[in-house]
Short mmCIF file of C-alpha atoms in Angstrom, two decimals:
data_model
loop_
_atom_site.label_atom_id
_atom_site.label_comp_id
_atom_site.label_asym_id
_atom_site.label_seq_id
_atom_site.Cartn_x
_atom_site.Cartn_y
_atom_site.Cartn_z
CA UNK F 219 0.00 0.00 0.00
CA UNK F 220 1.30 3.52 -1.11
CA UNK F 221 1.32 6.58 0.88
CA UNK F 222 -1.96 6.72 -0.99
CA UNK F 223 -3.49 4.07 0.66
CA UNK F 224 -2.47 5.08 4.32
CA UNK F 225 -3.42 9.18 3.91
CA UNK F 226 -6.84 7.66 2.88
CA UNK F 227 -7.12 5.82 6.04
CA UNK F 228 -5.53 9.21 8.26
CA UNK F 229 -8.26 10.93 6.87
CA UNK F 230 -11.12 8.23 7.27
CA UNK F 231 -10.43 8.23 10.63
CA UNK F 232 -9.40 12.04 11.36
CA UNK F 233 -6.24 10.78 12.86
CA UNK F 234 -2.50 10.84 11.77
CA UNK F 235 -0.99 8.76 14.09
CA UNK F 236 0.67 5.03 14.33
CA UNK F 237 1.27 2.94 17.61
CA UNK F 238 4.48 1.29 17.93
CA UNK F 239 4.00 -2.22 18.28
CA UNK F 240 7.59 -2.72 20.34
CA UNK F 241 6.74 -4.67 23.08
CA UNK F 242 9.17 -6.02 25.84
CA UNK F 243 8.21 -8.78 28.17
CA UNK F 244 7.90 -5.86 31.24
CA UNK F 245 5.59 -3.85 29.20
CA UNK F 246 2.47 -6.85 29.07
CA UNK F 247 0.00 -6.83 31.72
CA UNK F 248 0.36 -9.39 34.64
CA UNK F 249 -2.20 -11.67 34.06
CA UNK F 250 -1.15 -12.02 30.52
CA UNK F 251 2.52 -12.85 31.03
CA UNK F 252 1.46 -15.09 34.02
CA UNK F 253 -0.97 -17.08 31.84
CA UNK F 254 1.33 -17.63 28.71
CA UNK F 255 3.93 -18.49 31.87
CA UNK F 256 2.01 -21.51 32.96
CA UNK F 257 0.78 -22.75 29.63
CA UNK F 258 4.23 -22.60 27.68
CA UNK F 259 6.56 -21.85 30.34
CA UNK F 260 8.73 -18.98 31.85
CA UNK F 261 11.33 -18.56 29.19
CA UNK F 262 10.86 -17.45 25.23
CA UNK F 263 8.35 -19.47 24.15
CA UNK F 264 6.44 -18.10 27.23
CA UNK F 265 7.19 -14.36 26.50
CA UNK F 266 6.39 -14.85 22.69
CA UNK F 267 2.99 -16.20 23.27
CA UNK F 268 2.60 -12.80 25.99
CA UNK F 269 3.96 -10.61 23.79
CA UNK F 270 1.58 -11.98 20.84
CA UNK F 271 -1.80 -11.74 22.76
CA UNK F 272 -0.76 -8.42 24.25
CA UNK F 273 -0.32 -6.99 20.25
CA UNK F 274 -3.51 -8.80 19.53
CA UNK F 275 -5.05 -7.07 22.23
CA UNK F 276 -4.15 -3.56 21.80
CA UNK F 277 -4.76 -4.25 18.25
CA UNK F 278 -8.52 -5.47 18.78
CA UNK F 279 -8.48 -2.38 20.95
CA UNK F 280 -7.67 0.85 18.86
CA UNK F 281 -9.06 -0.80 14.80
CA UNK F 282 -12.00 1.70 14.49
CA UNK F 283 -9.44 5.28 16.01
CA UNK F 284 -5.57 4.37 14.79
CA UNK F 285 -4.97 3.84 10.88
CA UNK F 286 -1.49 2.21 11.05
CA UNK F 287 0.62 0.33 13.56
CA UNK F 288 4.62 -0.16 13.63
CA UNK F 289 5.99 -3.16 14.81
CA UNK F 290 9.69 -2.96 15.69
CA UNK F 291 11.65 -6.31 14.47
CA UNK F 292 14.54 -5.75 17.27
CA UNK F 293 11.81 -6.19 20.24
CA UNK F 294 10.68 -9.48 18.21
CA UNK F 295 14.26 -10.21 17.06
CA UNK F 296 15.50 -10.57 21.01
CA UNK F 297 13.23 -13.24 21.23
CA UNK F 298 15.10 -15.62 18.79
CA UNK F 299 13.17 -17.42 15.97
CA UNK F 300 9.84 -17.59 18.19
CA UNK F 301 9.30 -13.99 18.60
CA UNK F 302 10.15 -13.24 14.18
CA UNK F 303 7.35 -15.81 13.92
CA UNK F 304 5.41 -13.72 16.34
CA UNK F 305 5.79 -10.80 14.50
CA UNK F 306 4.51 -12.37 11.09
CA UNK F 307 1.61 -13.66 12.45
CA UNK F 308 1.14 -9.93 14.46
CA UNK F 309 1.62 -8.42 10.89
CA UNK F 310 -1.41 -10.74 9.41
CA UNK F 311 -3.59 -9.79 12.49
CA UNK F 312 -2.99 -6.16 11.83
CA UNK F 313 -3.61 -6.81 8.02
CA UNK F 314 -6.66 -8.49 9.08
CA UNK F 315 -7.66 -5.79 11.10
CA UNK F 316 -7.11 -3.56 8.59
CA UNK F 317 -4.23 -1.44 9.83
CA UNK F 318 -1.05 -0.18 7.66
CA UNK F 319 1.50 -1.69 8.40
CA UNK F 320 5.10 -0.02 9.07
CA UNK F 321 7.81 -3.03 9.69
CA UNK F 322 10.02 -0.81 11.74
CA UNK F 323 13.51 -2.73 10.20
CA UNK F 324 15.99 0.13 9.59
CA UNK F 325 17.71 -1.71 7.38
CA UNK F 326 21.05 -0.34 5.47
CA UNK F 327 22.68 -2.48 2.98
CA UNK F 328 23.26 -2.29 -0.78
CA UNK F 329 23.04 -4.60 -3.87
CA UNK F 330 21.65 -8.22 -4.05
CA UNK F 331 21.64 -7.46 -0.04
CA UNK F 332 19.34 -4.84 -0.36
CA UNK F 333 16.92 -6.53 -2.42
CA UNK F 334 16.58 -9.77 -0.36
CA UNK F 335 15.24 -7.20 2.17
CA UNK F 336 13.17 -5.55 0.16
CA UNK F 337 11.76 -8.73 -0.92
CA UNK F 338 11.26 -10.27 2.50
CA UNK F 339 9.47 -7.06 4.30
CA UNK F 340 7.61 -5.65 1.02
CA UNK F 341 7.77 -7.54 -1.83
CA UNK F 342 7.69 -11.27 -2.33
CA UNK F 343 10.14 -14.47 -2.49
CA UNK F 344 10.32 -16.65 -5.73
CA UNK F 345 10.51 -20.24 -4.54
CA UNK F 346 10.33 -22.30 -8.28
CA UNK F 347 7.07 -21.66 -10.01
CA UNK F 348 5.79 -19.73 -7.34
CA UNK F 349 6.14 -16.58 -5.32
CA UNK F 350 5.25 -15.81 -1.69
CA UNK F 351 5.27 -13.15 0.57
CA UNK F 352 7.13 -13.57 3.40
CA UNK F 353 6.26 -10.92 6.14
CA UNK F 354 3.93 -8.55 3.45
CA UNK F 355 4.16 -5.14 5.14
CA UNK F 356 3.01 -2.32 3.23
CA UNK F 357 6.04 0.16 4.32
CA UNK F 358 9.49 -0.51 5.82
CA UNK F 359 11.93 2.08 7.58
CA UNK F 360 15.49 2.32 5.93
CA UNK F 361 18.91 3.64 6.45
CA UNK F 362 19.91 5.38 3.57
CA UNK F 363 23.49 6.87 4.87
CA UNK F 364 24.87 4.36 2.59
CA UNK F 365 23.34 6.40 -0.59
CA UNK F 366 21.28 5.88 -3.19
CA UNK F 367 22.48 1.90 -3.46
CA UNK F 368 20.59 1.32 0.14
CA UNK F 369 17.37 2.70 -1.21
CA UNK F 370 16.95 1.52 -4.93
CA UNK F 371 15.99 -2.03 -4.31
CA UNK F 372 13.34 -0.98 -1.94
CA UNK F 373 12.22 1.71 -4.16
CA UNK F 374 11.79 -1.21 -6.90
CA UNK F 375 9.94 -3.46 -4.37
CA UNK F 376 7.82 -0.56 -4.19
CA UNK F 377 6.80 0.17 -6.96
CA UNK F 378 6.26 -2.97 -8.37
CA UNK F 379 3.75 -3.95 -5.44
CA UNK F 380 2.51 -0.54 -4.53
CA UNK F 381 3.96 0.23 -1.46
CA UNK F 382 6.21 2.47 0.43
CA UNK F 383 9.01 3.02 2.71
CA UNK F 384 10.75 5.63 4.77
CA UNK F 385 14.28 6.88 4.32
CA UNK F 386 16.12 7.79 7.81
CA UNK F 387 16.46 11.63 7.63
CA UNK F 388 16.49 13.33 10.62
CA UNK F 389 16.07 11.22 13.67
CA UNK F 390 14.73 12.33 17.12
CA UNK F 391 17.55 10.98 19.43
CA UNK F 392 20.10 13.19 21.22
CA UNK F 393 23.11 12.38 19.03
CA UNK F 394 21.40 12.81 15.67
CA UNK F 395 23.09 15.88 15.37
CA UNK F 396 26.99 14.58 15.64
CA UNK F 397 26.83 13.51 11.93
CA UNK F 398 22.75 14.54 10.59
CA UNK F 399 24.25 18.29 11.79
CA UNK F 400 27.76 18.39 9.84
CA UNK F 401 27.40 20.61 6.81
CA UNK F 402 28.26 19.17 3.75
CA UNK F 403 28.87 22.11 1.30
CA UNK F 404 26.69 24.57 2.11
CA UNK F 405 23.43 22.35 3.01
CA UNK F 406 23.35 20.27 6.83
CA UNK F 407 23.83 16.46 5.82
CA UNK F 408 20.27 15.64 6.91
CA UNK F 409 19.17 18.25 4.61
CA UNK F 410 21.32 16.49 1.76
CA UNK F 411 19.37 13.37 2.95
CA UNK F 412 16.26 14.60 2.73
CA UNK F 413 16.89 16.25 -0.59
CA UNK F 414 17.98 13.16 -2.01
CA UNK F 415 15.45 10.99 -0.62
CA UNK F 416 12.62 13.12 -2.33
CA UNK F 417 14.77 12.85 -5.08
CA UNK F 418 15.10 9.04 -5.68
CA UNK F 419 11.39 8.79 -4.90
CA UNK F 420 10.37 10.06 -8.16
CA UNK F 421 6.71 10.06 -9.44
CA UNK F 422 4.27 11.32 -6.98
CA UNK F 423 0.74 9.95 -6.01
CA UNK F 424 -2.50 11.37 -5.81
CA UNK F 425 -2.13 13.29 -2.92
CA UNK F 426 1.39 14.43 -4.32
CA UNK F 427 3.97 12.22 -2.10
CA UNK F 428 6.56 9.92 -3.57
CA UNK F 429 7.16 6.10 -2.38
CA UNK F 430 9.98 7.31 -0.39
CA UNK F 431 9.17 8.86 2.97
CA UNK F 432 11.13 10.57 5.40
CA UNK F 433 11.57 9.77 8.98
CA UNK F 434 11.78 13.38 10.81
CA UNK F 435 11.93 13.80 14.69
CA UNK F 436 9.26 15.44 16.70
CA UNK F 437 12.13 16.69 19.33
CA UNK F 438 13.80 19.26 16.85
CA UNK F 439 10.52 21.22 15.48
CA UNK F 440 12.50 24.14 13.80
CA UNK F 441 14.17 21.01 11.73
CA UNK F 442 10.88 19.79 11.10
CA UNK F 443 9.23 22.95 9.82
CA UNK F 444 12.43 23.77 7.72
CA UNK F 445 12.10 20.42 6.03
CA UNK F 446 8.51 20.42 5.29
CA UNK F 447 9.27 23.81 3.19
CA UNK F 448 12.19 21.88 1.08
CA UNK F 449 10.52 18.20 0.44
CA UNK F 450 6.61 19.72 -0.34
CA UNK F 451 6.87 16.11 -1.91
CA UNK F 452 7.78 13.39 1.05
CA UNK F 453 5.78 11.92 3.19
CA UNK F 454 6.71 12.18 6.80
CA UNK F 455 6.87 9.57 10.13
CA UNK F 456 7.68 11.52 13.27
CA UNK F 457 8.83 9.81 16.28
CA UNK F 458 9.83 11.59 19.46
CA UNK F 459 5.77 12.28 20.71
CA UNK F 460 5.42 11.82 23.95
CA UNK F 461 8.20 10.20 26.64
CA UNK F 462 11.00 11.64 23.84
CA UNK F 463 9.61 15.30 24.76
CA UNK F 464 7.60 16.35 21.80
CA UNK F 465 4.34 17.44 21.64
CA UNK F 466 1.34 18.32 19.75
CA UNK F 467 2.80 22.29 19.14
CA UNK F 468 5.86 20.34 17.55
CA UNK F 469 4.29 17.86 15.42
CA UNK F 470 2.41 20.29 13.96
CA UNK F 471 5.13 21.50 11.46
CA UNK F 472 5.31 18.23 9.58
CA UNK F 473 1.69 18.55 7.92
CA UNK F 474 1.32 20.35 4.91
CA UNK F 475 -1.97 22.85 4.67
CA UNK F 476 -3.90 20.39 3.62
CA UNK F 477 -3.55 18.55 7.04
CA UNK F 478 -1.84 15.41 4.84
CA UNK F 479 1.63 13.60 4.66
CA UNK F 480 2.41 12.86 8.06
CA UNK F 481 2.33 10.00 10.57
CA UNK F 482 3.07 10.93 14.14
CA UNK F 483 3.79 7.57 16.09
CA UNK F 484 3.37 6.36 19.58
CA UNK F 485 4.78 3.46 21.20
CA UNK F 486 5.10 3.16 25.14
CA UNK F 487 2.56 6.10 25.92
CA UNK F 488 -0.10 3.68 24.48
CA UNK F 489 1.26 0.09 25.36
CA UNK F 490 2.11 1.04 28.92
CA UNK F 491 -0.51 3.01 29.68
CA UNK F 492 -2.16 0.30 31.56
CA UNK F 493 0.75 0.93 34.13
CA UNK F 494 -0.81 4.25 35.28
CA UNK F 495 -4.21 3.10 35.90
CA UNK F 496 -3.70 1.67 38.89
CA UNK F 497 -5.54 -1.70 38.22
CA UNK F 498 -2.65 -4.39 37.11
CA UNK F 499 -3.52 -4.36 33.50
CA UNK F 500 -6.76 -5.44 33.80
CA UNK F 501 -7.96 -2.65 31.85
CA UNK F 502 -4.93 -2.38 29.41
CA UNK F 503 -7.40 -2.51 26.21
CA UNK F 504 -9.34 0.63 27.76
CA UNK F 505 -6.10 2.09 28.82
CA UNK F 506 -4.59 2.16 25.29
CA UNK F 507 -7.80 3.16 23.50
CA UNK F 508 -8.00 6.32 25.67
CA UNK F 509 -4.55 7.02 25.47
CA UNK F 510 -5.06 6.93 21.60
CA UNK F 511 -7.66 8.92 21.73
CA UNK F 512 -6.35 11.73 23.71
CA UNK F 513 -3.19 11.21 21.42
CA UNK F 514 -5.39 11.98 18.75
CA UNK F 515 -7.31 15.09 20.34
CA UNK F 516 -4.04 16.33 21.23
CA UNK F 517 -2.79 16.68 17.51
CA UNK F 518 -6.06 17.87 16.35
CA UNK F 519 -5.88 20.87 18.01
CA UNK F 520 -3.19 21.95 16.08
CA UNK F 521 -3.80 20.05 13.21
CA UNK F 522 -6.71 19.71 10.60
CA UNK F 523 -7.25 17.23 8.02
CA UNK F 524 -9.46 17.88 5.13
#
């Protein structure tokens, strides 16, 4: 699925964000993690089967106010081969669902490299006669600092299945700024980044965003404005909302005046917001929705869709 596809279901819903899908054993509710404890045991195959119902959960939870979630493979990778079979089948639920789905991978490689990841996360695997889709997102994250050879292949995978991905840029953690801050000529190098992520994207869609997204922090908003003004033509994800520091006021700057091409994404502020409650978990699904839903209010009042 495009960018397209996903600012159709933002605006079907009123509501640009994603929930991170990342979580850690710690993060699922008692009774859960107990349960999965005593049926498969306290050790991975336990914590896979937790970590699975808790995603399934949440998922059930938020279908009808959040458009798009974003598993992140390292909190499934941790858990050996178990927990990347987890996150397959929590991809299918989500498809079922009817989420988008964002396979948070960062991957950064080139060549034939390249396009065995492209193939595994977007596109599909030719096995003989046949070809099958291994995990079947419909948008990756990527680490382009390696240049245009990182991006290509999944640009390729892309376009051949419709779908989209999202170029590293400039990221929301405190350190970005020891090489994403360097100037490089007379532009910053995230601002070369960005330029040449909008750049390999080519043709845009209806709503006038290319395949290739950017991922832009929430925690440096004059960054955020600045590059909104230079890539009128790249879809955004912001992280950084919430326990990073940024807020609604910051987000704000990534939407164009239409309201469209950006994704501002959750992950712990929804998950975990069971652990505020007060009741063990119990009331995790009700936790998350109204978390998402104040999420949601939040950004609106700063941002419209139309």
């Amino acid at each position: 699925m495009s960018f397209d596809h996903l600012q159709d279901q933002i605006r079907a819903m009123k509501n640009p964000t994603v929930v991170g899908l990342d979580p850690k054993p710690e993060y699922v509710p008692p009774h859960i993690l107990q349960a999965c404890y005593e049926e498969f045991g306290a050790n991975l195959a336990g914590a896979v089967h937790a970590v699975y119902r808790f995603n399934c959960g949440l998922m059930d939870a938020l279908s009808d106010i959040v458009p798009a979630v974003k598993p992140q493979s390292a909190y499934y990778e941790r858990l050996g081969w178990r927990g990347m079979k987890m996150l397959e089948r929590t991809i299918a639920y989500a498809k079922e669902k009817g989420y988008f789905v964002i396979a948070d991978v960062k991957r950064g490689d080139i060549g034939s490299t390249a396009q065995a990841y492209s193939e595994a996360w977007l596109g599909k695997t030719q096995i003989g006669e046949g070809a099958f889709a291994a995990f079947g997102a419909d948008c990756v994250t990527v680490n382009g600092y390696m240049g245009s050879d990182a991006v290509n292949p999944f640009l390729d995978t892309c376009r051949a299945e419709d779908k989209c991905l999202f170029v590293l840029v400039k990221t929301s953690n405190p350190s970005s700024g020891e090489l994403q801050d360097r100037m490089a000529g007379d532009r910053l190098v995230y601002q070369v980044m960005g330029e040449l992520t909008q750049r390999l994207g080519g043709t845009a869609g209806k709503y006038g965003f290319t395949p290739a997204g950017a991922v832009v922090g929430a925690t440096y908003p004059s960054d955020l404005q600045e590059l909104r003004k230079r890539l009128e033509q790249t879809f955004f994800l912001v992280p950084g909302y919430g326990a990073q520091g940024g807020t609604a006021a910051d987000v704000r700057y990534a939407f164009d005046k239409h309201g469209h091409g950006a994704i501002v994404n959750s992950s712990r502020g929804i998950m975990c917001a069971w652990q505020k409650t007060g009741k063990n978990g119990e009331d995790y699904q009700e936790a998350a929705r109204n978390a998402a839903i104040a999420m949601r209010d939040d950004i609106r009042q700063f941002v419209t869709i139309a």
